[in-house]
CSV table of C-alpha atoms in Angstrom, one decimal:
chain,number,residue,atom,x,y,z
A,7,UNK,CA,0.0,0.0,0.0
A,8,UNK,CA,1.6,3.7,-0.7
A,9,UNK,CA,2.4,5.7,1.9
A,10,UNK,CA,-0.3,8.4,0.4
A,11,UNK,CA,-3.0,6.0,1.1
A,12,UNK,CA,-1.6,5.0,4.7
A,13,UNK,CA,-1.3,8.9,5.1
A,14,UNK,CA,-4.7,9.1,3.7
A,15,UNK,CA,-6.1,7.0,6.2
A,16,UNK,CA,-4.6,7.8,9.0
A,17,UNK,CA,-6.2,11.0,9.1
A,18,UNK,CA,-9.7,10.1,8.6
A,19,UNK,CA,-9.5,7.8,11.4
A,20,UNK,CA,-7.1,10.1,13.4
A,21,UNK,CA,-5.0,7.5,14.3
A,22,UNK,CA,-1.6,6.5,13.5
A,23,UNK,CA,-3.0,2.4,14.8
A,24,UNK,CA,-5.4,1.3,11.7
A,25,UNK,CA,-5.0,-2.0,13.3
A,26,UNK,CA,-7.1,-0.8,16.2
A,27,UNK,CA,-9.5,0.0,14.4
A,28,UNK,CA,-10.2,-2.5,12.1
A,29,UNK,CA,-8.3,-1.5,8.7
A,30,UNK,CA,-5.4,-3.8,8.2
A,31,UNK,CA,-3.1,-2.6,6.0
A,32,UNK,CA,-1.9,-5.5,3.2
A,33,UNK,CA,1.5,-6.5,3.4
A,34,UNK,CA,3.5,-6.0,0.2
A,35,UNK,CA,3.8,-8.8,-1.9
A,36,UNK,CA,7.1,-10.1,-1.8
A,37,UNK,CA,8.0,-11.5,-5.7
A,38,UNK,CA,10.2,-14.4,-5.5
A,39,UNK,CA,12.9,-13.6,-7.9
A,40,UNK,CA,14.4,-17.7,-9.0
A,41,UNK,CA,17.0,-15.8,-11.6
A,42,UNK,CA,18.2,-12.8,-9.5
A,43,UNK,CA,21.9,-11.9,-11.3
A,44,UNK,CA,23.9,-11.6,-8.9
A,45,UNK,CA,27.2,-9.4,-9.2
A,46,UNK,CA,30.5,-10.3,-8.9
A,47,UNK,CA,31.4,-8.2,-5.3
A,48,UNK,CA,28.5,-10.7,-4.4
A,49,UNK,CA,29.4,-14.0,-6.0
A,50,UNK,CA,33.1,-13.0,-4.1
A,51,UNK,CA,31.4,-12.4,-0.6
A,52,UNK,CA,30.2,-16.2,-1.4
A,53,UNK,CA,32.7,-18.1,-2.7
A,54,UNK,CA,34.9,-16.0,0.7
A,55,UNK,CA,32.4,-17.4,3.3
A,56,UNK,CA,33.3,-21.1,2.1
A,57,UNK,CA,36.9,-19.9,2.3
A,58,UNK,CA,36.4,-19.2,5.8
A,59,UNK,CA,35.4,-22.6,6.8
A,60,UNK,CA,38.8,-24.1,5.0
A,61,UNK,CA,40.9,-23.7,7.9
A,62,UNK,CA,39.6,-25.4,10.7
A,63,UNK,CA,36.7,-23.5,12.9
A,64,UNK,CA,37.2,-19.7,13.2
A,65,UNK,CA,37.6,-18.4,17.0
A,66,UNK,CA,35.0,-16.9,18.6
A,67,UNK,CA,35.3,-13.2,18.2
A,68,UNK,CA,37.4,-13.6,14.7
A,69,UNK,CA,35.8,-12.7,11.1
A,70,UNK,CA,37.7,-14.4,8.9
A,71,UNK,CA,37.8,-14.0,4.9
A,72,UNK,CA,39.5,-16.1,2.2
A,73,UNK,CA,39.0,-15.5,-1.3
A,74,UNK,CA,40.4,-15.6,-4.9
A,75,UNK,CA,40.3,-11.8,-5.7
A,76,UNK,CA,41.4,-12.3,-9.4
A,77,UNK,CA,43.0,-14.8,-11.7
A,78,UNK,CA,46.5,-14.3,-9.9
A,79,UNK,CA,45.6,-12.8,-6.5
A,80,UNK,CA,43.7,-14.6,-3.4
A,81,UNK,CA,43.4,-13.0,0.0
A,82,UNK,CA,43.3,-13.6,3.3
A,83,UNK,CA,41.7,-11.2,5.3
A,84,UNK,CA,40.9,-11.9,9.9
A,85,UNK,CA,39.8,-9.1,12.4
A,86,UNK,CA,39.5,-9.9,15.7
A,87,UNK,CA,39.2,-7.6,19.2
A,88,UNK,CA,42.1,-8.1,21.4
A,89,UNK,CA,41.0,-9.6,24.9
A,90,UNK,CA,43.7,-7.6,26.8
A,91,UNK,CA,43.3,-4.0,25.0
A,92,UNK,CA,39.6,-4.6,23.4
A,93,UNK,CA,40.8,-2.8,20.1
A,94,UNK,CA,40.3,-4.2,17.0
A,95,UNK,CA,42.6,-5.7,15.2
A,96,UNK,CA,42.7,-6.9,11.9
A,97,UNK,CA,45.6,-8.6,9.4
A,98,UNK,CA,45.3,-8.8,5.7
A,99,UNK,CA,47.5,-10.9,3.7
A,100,UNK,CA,47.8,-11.2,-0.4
A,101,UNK,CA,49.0,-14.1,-2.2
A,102,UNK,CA,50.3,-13.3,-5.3
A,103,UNK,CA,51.0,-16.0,-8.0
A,104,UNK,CA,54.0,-15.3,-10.0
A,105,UNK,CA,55.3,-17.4,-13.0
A,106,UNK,CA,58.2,-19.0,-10.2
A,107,UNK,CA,56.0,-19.3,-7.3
A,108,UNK,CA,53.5,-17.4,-4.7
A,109,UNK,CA,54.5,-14.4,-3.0
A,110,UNK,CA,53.2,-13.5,0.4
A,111,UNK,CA,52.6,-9.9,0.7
A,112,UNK,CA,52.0,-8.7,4.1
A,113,UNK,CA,51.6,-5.6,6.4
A,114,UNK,CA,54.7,-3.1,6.9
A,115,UNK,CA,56.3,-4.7,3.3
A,116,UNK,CA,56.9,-7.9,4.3
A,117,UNK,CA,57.5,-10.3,1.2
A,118,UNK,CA,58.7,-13.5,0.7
A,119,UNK,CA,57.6,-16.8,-1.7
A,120,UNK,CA,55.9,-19.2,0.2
A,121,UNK,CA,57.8,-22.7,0.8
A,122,UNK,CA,57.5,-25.8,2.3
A,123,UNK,CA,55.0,-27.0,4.1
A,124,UNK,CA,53.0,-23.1,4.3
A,125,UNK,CA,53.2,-23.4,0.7
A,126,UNK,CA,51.7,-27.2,0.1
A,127,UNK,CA,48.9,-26.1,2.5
A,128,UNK,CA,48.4,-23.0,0.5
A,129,UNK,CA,47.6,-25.0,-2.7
A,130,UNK,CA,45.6,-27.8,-0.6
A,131,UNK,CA,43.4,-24.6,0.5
A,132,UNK,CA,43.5,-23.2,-3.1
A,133,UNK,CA,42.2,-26.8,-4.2
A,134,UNK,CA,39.6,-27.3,-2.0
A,135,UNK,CA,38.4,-23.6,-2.3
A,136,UNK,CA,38.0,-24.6,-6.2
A,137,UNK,CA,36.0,-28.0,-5.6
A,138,UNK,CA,33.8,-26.3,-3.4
A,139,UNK,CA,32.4,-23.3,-4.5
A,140,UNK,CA,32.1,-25.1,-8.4
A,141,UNK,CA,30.0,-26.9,-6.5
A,142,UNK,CA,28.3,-24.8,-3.9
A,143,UNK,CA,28.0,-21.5,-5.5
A,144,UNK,CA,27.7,-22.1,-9.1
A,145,UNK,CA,26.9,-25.6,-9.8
A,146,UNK,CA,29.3,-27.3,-12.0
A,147,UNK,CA,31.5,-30.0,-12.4
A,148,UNK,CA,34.9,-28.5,-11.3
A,149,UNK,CA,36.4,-30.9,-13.6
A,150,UNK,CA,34.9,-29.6,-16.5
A,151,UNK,CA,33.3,-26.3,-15.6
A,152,UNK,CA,30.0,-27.2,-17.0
A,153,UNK,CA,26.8,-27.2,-15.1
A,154,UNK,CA,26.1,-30.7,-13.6
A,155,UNK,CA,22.7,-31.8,-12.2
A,156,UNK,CA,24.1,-33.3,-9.4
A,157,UNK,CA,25.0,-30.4,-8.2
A,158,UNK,CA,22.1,-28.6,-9.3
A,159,UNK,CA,20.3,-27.0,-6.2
A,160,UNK,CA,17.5,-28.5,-4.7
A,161,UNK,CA,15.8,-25.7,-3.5
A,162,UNK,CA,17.2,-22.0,-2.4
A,163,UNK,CA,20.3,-21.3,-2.4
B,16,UNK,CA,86.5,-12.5,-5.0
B,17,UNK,CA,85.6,-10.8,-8.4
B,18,UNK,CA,87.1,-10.5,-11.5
B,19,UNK,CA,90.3,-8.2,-12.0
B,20,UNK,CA,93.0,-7.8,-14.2
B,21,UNK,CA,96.4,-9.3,-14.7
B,22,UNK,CA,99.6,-7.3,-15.2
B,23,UNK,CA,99.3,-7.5,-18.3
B,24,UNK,CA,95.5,-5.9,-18.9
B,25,UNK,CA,94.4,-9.0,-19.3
B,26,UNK,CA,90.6,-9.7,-18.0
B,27,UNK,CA,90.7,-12.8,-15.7
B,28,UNK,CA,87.5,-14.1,-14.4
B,29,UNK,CA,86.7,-14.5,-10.7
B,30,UNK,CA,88.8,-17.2,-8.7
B,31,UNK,CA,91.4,-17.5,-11.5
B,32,UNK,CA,93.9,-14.6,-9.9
B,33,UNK,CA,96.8,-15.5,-8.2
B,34,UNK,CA,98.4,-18.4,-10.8
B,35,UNK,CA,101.8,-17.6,-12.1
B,36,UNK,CA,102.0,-18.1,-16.1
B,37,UNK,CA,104.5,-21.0,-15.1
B,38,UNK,CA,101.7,-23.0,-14.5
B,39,UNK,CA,100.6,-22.9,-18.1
B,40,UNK,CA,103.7,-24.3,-18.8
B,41,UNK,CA,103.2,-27.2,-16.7
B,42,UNK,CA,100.2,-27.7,-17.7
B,43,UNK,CA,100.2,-27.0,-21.5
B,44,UNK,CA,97.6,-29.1,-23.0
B,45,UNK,CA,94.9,-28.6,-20.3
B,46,UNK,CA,92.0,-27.3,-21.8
B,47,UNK,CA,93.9,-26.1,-24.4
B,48,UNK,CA,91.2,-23.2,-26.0
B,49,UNK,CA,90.4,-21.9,-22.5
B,50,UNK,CA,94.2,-21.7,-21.6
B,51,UNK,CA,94.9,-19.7,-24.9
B,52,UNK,CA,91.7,-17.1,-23.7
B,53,UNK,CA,93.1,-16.9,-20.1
B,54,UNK,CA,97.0,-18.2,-20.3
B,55,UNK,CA,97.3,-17.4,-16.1
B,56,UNK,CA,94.1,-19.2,-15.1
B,57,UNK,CA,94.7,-22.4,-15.5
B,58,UNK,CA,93.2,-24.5,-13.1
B,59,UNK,CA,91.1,-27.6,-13.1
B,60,UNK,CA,89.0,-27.3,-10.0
B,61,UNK,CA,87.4,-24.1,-10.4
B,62,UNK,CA,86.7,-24.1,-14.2
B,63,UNK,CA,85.1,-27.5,-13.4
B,64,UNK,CA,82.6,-25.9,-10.9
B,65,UNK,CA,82.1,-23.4,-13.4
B,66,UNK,CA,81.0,-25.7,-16.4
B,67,UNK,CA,79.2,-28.5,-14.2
B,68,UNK,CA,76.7,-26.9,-11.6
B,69,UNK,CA,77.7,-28.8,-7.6
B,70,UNK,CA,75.4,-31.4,-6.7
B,71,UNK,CA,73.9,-29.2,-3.9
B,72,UNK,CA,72.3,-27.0,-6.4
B,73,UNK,CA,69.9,-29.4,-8.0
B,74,UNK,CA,67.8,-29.5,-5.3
B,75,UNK,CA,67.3,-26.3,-5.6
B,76,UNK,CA,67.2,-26.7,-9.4
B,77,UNK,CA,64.1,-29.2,-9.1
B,78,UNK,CA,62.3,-26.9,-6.3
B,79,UNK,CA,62.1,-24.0,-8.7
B,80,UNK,CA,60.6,-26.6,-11.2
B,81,UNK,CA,58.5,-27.5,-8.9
B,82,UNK,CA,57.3,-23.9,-7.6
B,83,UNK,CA,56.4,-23.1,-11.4
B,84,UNK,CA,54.1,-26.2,-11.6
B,85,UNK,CA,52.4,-24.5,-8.4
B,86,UNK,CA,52.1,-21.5,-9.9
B,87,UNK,CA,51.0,-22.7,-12.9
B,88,UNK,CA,48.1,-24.9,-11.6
B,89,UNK,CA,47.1,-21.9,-9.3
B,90,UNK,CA,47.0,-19.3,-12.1
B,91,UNK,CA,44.7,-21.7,-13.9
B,92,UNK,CA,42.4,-22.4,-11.1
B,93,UNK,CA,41.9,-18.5,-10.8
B,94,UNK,CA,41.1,-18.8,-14.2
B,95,UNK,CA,38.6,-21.1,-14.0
B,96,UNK,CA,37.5,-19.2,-11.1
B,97,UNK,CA,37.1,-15.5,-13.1
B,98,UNK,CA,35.6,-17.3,-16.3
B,99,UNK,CA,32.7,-18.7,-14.2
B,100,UNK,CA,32.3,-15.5,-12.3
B,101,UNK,CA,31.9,-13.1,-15.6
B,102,UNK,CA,29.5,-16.0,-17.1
B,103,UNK,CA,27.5,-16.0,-14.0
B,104,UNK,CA,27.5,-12.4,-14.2
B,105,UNK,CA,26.4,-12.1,-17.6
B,106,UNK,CA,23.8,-14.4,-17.0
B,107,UNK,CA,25.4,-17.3,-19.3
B,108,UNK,CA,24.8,-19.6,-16.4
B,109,UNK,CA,22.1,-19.9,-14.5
B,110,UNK,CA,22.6,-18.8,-11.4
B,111,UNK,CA,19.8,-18.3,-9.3
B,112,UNK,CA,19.2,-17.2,-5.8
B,113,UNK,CA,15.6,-17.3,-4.3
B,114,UNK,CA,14.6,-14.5,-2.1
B,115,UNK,CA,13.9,-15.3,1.0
């Protein structure tokens, strides 16, 4: 209903509460939209939720991001408040995929390639982060990149 | 050490210096082209590091090999990634979300 007609209302029955008196105002009708597009900030803040999860269970207190940013950049973003000083604190660190490896770019310049064994779980991560949000966010095979029924979703997403 | 120069202007590479041209006498059919470019830097040992790499680098040879392949399988992930992001985005695929 528009507010003119609410407004309308309201003062021939001199009340702000129609409900008291009997006129109920319809709701508005919600349309279900199946084939909303979504954009890509959005699809990102989605595929960076199952990121999260990748890393064992996030601490209480902690948000906690991890997402592919573009073809040769993934992020890892974690804000948490400091029990001792109750600030905020926050750490952002870029992974940047060079031709001879990943560099880790970090706060205050800090550089360096990942190795060893921070660098075999950064690709197991990378991996995983792939399998699942083919399947969870967009529906397809990651094998082939093509939409899959068995991944189709049931109902909402 | 670096490279330098012998007495007589001559260029001689690093960890060659030091050898008096007596030693090309001694030794004058070892590596006989590489004696005629550098007459007072004949010495076996450190032209053979410098032609065959020492087995401790090859480790390190294989891990950059290996740290390409990474990056290479990463970069095309990421690719996959974007690819399904701008069909989703341009509605190629479809992606659907229900309002609640």
């Amino acid at each position: 209903m528009s507010k003119f007609l609410k407004k309308t209302l309201t003062l021939i029955a001199g009340t702000d509460d129609l409900a008291s008196i009997g006129i109920s105002m319809p709701r508005p009708r919600i349309r279900p939209r199946p084939l909303k597009q979504l954009t890509e900030r959005e699809l990102i803040q989605k595929e960076s939720e199952i990121g999260a999860q990748l890393f064992g269970i996030v601490p209480e207190g902690h948000h906690r991001q991890f997402f592919n940013l573009d073809r040769n950049t993934w992020i890892w973003y974690e804000e948490w408040v400091d029990p001792t000083t109750k600030k905020r604190q926050e750490s952002t660190i870029r992974y940047e995929i060079h031709a001879n490896g990943v560099l880790k770019a970090q706060e205050g310049a800090r550089y360096n390639f990942l190795e060893g064994q921070e660098l075999i779980n950064f690709v197991t991560a990378v991996q995983i982060y792939y399998e699942r949000v083919m399947r969870e966010v967009y529906h397809r095979d990651p094998a082939t990149g093509q939409r899959h029924p068995a991944f189709a979703p049931s109902s909402a997403v | 050490m670096g490279n330098s120069f012998n007495e007589s202007r001559e260029f001689v590479p690093a960890g060659f210096t030091g050898l008096s041209e007596n030693t090309v006498d001694k030794e004058p059919t070892y590596m006989p082209s590489y004696a005629q470019r550098y007459p007072h830097a004949v010495n076996t040992a450190p032209l053979a590091q410098e032609i065959q790499p020492a087995p401790t680098q090859r480790p390190q040879v294989e891990k950059m090999r290996k740290d390409r392949e990474i990056a290479a399988h990463i970069t095309l992930i990421g690719d996959r990634i974007r690819v399904t992001r701008e069909q989703t985005t341009s509605g190629v695929a479809e992606y659907g979300q229900r309002a609640a």
